[in-house]
């Protein structure tokens, strides 16, 4: 459900928009404090410019974060998004606005949350997917015990039935 339009108009901006979009496109957008660390790491020269713009530095409330987390857990996207991404989704939900992102999982979550999204420099997703943890050996679907965004950084374990490794796969 991509959004249309050119000027930001109060959308929530992910880090790819802050780095990739021209200044006039990001002015007035909603952002979160945690993005400062991401920008310092990948494009420190851009931070000085961003500080001079009329960005709306915000933080989503805990209820919005929990709602975003619940949607991400239900879809299986929780296994592939960062805390920053989760907070950006929560802020977009809280503000009732679209999210500007090239992250396919975030676009997927926007669709599931009924929010519009706008890609920065990619075409964006064409359909909404859900994910599951699946055995690489026998193909069994495994109930995820991972409910946080660090799951992809850890070993997903082994299948209880056949002992093969587990991976994240599109839900059938």
mmCIF file of C-alpha atoms in Angstrom:
data_model
loop_
_atom_site.group_PDB
_atom_site.id
_atom_site.type_symbol
_atom_site.label_atom_id
_atom_site.label_comp_id
_atom_site.label_asym_id
_atom_site.label_seq_id
_atom_site.Cartn_x
_atom_site.Cartn_y
_atom_site.Cartn_z
ATOM 1 C CA UNK A 1 0.000 0.000 0.000
ATOM 2 C CA UNK A 2 2.520 2.641 -1.109
ATOM 3 C CA UNK A 3 1.781 6.275 -0.423
ATOM 4 C CA UNK A 4 1.827 8.850 -3.136
ATOM 5 C CA UNK A 5 3.200 12.355 -3.108
ATOM 6 C CA UNK A 6 6.569 14.026 -3.189
ATOM 7 C CA UNK A 7 6.942 16.318 -0.193
ATOM 8 C CA UNK A 8 7.233 14.674 3.212
ATOM 9 C CA UNK A 9 4.291 16.323 4.973
ATOM 10 C CA UNK A 10 4.929 14.729 8.374
ATOM 11 C CA UNK A 11 5.757 11.161 7.425
ATOM 12 C CA UNK A 12 7.966 9.003 9.615
ATOM 13 C CA UNK A 13 11.391 8.680 7.977
ATOM 14 C CA UNK A 14 13.675 5.709 8.346
ATOM 15 C CA UNK A 15 17.439 6.106 8.151
ATOM 16 C CA UNK A 16 17.604 5.314 4.426
ATOM 17 C CA UNK A 17 15.388 8.351 3.765
ATOM 18 C CA UNK A 18 17.527 10.562 6.006
ATOM 19 C CA UNK A 19 20.647 9.526 4.112
ATOM 20 C CA UNK A 20 19.277 9.110 0.592
ATOM 21 C CA UNK A 21 16.647 11.791 0.130
ATOM 22 C CA UNK A 22 17.380 15.433 -0.688
ATOM 23 C CA UNK A 23 16.921 17.949 2.127
ATOM 24 C CA UNK A 24 13.620 19.331 0.827
ATOM 25 C CA UNK A 25 12.121 15.829 0.953
ATOM 26 C CA UNK A 26 12.948 15.155 4.601
ATOM 27 C CA UNK A 27 12.154 18.540 6.112
ATOM 28 C CA UNK A 28 9.344 18.232 8.667
ATOM 29 C CA UNK A 29 9.557 14.457 8.977
ATOM 30 C CA UNK A 30 9.233 12.447 12.181
ATOM 31 C CA UNK A 31 12.381 10.646 13.356
ATOM 32 C CA UNK A 32 13.586 8.952 16.539
ATOM 33 C CA UNK A 33 16.705 9.581 18.625
ATOM 34 C CA UNK A 34 18.112 6.098 18.006
ATOM 35 C CA UNK A 35 18.602 7.050 14.346
ATOM 36 C CA UNK A 36 21.366 9.468 15.344
ATOM 37 C CA UNK A 37 23.634 6.504 16.182
ATOM 38 C CA UNK A 38 22.850 4.843 12.852
ATOM 39 C CA UNK A 39 23.633 8.026 10.929
ATOM 40 C CA UNK A 40 26.826 8.630 12.922
ATOM 41 C CA UNK A 41 27.937 5.133 11.927
ATOM 42 C CA UNK A 42 27.124 5.233 8.182
ATOM 43 C CA UNK A 43 26.997 8.920 7.175
ATOM 44 C CA UNK A 44 28.379 11.179 9.935
ATOM 45 C CA UNK A 45 28.639 14.146 7.560
ATOM 46 C CA UNK A 46 24.842 14.039 7.092
ATOM 47 C CA UNK A 47 24.147 14.455 10.825
ATOM 48 C CA UNK A 48 25.223 18.110 10.837
ATOM 49 C CA UNK A 49 22.812 18.831 8.009
ATOM 50 C CA UNK A 50 19.978 16.899 9.670
ATOM 51 C CA UNK A 51 20.423 18.809 12.919
ATOM 52 C CA UNK A 52 19.828 22.041 10.988
ATOM 53 C CA UNK A 53 16.519 20.828 9.510
ATOM 54 C CA UNK A 54 13.054 21.033 10.954
ATOM 55 C CA UNK A 55 12.883 17.348 11.861
ATOM 56 C CA UNK A 56 10.421 16.261 14.537
ATOM 57 C CA UNK A 57 12.500 14.162 16.933
ATOM 58 C CA UNK A 58 9.993 11.925 18.700
ATOM 59 C CA UNK A 59 9.643 8.740 20.676
ATOM 60 C CA UNK A 60 6.679 6.381 20.448
ATOM 61 C CA UNK A 61 4.877 5.492 23.649
ATOM 62 C CA UNK A 62 5.081 2.013 25.157
ATOM 63 C CA UNK A 63 1.559 1.067 24.001
ATOM 64 C CA UNK A 64 2.443 1.847 20.378
ATOM 65 C CA UNK A 65 5.685 -0.096 20.679
ATOM 66 C CA UNK A 66 3.810 -3.110 22.047
ATOM 67 C CA UNK A 67 1.218 -2.933 19.236
ATOM 68 C CA UNK A 68 4.000 -2.756 16.645
ATOM 69 C CA UNK A 69 5.793 -5.666 18.330
ATOM 70 C CA UNK A 70 2.577 -7.740 18.341
ATOM 71 C CA UNK A 71 2.054 -7.185 14.600
ATOM 72 C CA UNK A 72 5.694 -8.086 13.940
ATOM 73 C CA UNK A 73 5.442 -11.237 16.076
ATOM 74 C CA UNK A 74 2.205 -12.335 14.357
ATOM 75 C CA UNK A 75 3.708 -11.872 10.891
ATOM 76 C CA UNK A 76 7.091 -13.369 11.797
ATOM 77 C CA UNK A 77 8.823 -10.125 10.779
ATOM 78 C CA UNK A 78 10.070 -9.695 14.344
ATOM 79 C CA UNK A 79 12.826 -12.113 13.385
ATOM 80 C CA UNK A 80 14.297 -9.646 10.916
ATOM 81 C CA UNK A 81 13.793 -6.101 12.139
ATOM 82 C CA UNK A 82 15.818 -3.962 14.496
ATOM 83 C CA UNK A 83 14.591 -2.126 17.570
ATOM 84 C CA UNK A 84 14.978 1.120 15.605
ATOM 85 C CA UNK A 85 12.698 -0.256 12.877
ATOM 86 C CA UNK A 86 10.176 -1.408 15.456
ATOM 87 C CA UNK A 87 10.115 2.057 17.048
ATOM 88 C CA UNK A 88 9.720 3.738 13.643
ATOM 89 C CA UNK A 89 6.717 1.517 12.904
ATOM 90 C CA UNK A 90 5.284 2.294 16.345
ATOM 91 C CA UNK A 91 5.720 6.026 15.754
ATOM 92 C CA UNK A 92 4.007 5.829 12.348
ATOM 93 C CA UNK A 93 1.115 3.933 13.952
ATOM 94 C CA UNK A 94 0.900 6.440 16.787
ATOM 95 C CA UNK A 95 0.978 9.454 14.444
ATOM 96 C CA UNK A 96 -1.355 7.808 11.926
ATOM 97 C CA UNK A 97 1.013 8.632 9.098
ATOM 98 C CA UNK A 98 2.958 6.762 6.470
ATOM 99 C CA UNK A 99 6.495 5.472 6.801
ATOM 100 C CA UNK A 100 9.264 6.206 4.301
ATOM 101 C CA UNK A 101 11.485 3.137 4.059
ATOM 102 C CA UNK A 102 13.292 0.833 1.656
ATOM 103 C CA UNK A 103 13.136 -1.988 4.207
ATOM 104 C CA UNK A 104 10.844 -4.689 2.806
ATOM 105 C CA UNK A 105 9.966 -6.025 6.236
ATOM 106 C CA UNK A 106 8.897 -2.560 7.376
ATOM 107 C CA UNK A 107 6.838 -2.117 4.210
ATOM 108 C CA UNK A 108 5.263 -5.505 4.928
ATOM 109 C CA UNK A 109 4.450 -4.449 8.489
ATOM 110 C CA UNK A 110 2.980 -1.150 7.280
ATOM 111 C CA UNK A 111 0.609 -3.109 5.036
ATOM 112 C CA UNK A 112 -0.394 -5.340 7.939
ATOM 113 C CA UNK A 113 -0.913 -2.312 10.206
ATOM 114 C CA UNK A 114 -2.994 -0.512 7.573
ATOM 115 C CA UNK A 115 -0.393 2.230 7.112
ATOM 116 C CA UNK A 116 0.863 3.727 3.897
ATOM 117 C CA UNK A 117 4.537 3.557 3.005
ATOM 118 C CA UNK A 118 6.783 5.170 0.460
ATOM 119 C CA UNK A 119 10.029 3.702 -0.827
ATOM 120 C CA UNK A 120 13.164 5.835 -0.871
ATOM 121 C CA UNK A 121 15.050 4.407 -3.841
ATOM 122 C CA UNK A 122 13.592 0.955 -4.494
ATOM 123 C CA UNK A 123 10.354 -0.210 -6.075
ATOM 124 C CA UNK A 124 9.115 -1.641 -2.792
ATOM 125 C CA UNK A 125 7.138 -4.787 -2.094
ATOM 126 C CA UNK A 126 4.298 -5.977 -4.278
ATOM 127 C CA UNK A 127 2.629 -8.332 -1.811
ATOM 128 C CA UNK A 128 2.410 -8.924 1.917
ATOM 129 C CA UNK A 129 4.168 -11.964 3.368
ATOM 130 C CA UNK A 130 4.249 -13.728 6.708
ATOM 131 C CA UNK A 131 7.206 -15.689 8.016
ATOM 132 C CA UNK A 132 7.864 -18.774 10.099
ATOM 133 C CA UNK A 133 10.756 -20.799 11.405
ATOM 134 C CA UNK A 134 11.126 -23.957 9.344
ATOM 135 C CA UNK A 135 13.353 -27.018 9.542
ATOM 136 C CA UNK A 136 15.885 -27.267 6.702
ATOM 137 C CA UNK A 137 15.665 -31.071 6.851
ATOM 138 C CA UNK A 138 12.098 -32.264 7.276
ATOM 139 C CA UNK A 139 10.374 -28.936 6.488
ATOM 140 C CA UNK A 140 8.383 -28.847 9.716
ATOM 141 C CA UNK A 141 7.152 -25.458 10.879
ATOM 142 C CA UNK A 142 8.400 -24.650 14.364
ATOM 143 C CA UNK A 143 6.738 -22.338 16.855
ATOM 144 C CA UNK A 144 9.092 -19.457 17.411
ATOM 145 C CA UNK A 145 10.209 -18.732 20.898
ATOM 146 C CA UNK A 146 11.920 -15.586 19.639
ATOM 147 C CA UNK A 147 9.911 -12.465 20.365
ATOM 148 C CA UNK A 148 12.621 -9.878 20.040
ATOM 149 C CA UNK A 149 14.554 -8.342 17.207
ATOM 150 C CA UNK A 150 17.843 -10.000 18.114
ATOM 151 C CA UNK A 151 16.629 -13.409 16.904
ATOM 152 C CA UNK A 152 18.456 -13.296 13.575
ATOM 153 C CA UNK A 153 21.725 -12.654 15.359
ATOM 154 C CA UNK A 154 21.405 -15.913 17.258
ATOM 155 C CA UNK A 155 21.258 -19.549 16.287
ATOM 156 C CA UNK A 156 17.629 -20.483 15.696
ATOM 157 C CA UNK A 157 18.362 -23.973 16.986
ATOM 158 C CA UNK A 158 17.674 -27.448 15.715
ATOM 159 C CA UNK A 159 14.513 -29.284 14.767
ATOM 160 C CA UNK A 160 13.098 -31.381 17.593
ATOM 161 C CA UNK A 161 11.970 -34.006 15.069
ATOM 162 C CA UNK A 162 15.053 -34.555 12.896
ATOM 163 C CA UNK A 163 17.855 -32.437 14.378
ATOM 164 C CA UNK A 164 18.441 -30.295 11.261
ATOM 165 C CA UNK A 165 19.030 -26.562 11.559
ATOM 166 C CA UNK A 166 16.154 -24.088 11.554
ATOM 167 C CA UNK A 167 15.775 -21.118 9.216
ATOM 168 C CA UNK A 168 13.331 -18.309 8.600
ATOM 169 C CA UNK A 169 11.109 -18.991 5.598
ATOM 170 C CA UNK A 170 7.999 -17.525 3.991
ATOM 171 C CA UNK A 171 4.876 -19.028 5.553
ATOM 172 C CA UNK A 172 3.050 -21.344 3.139
#
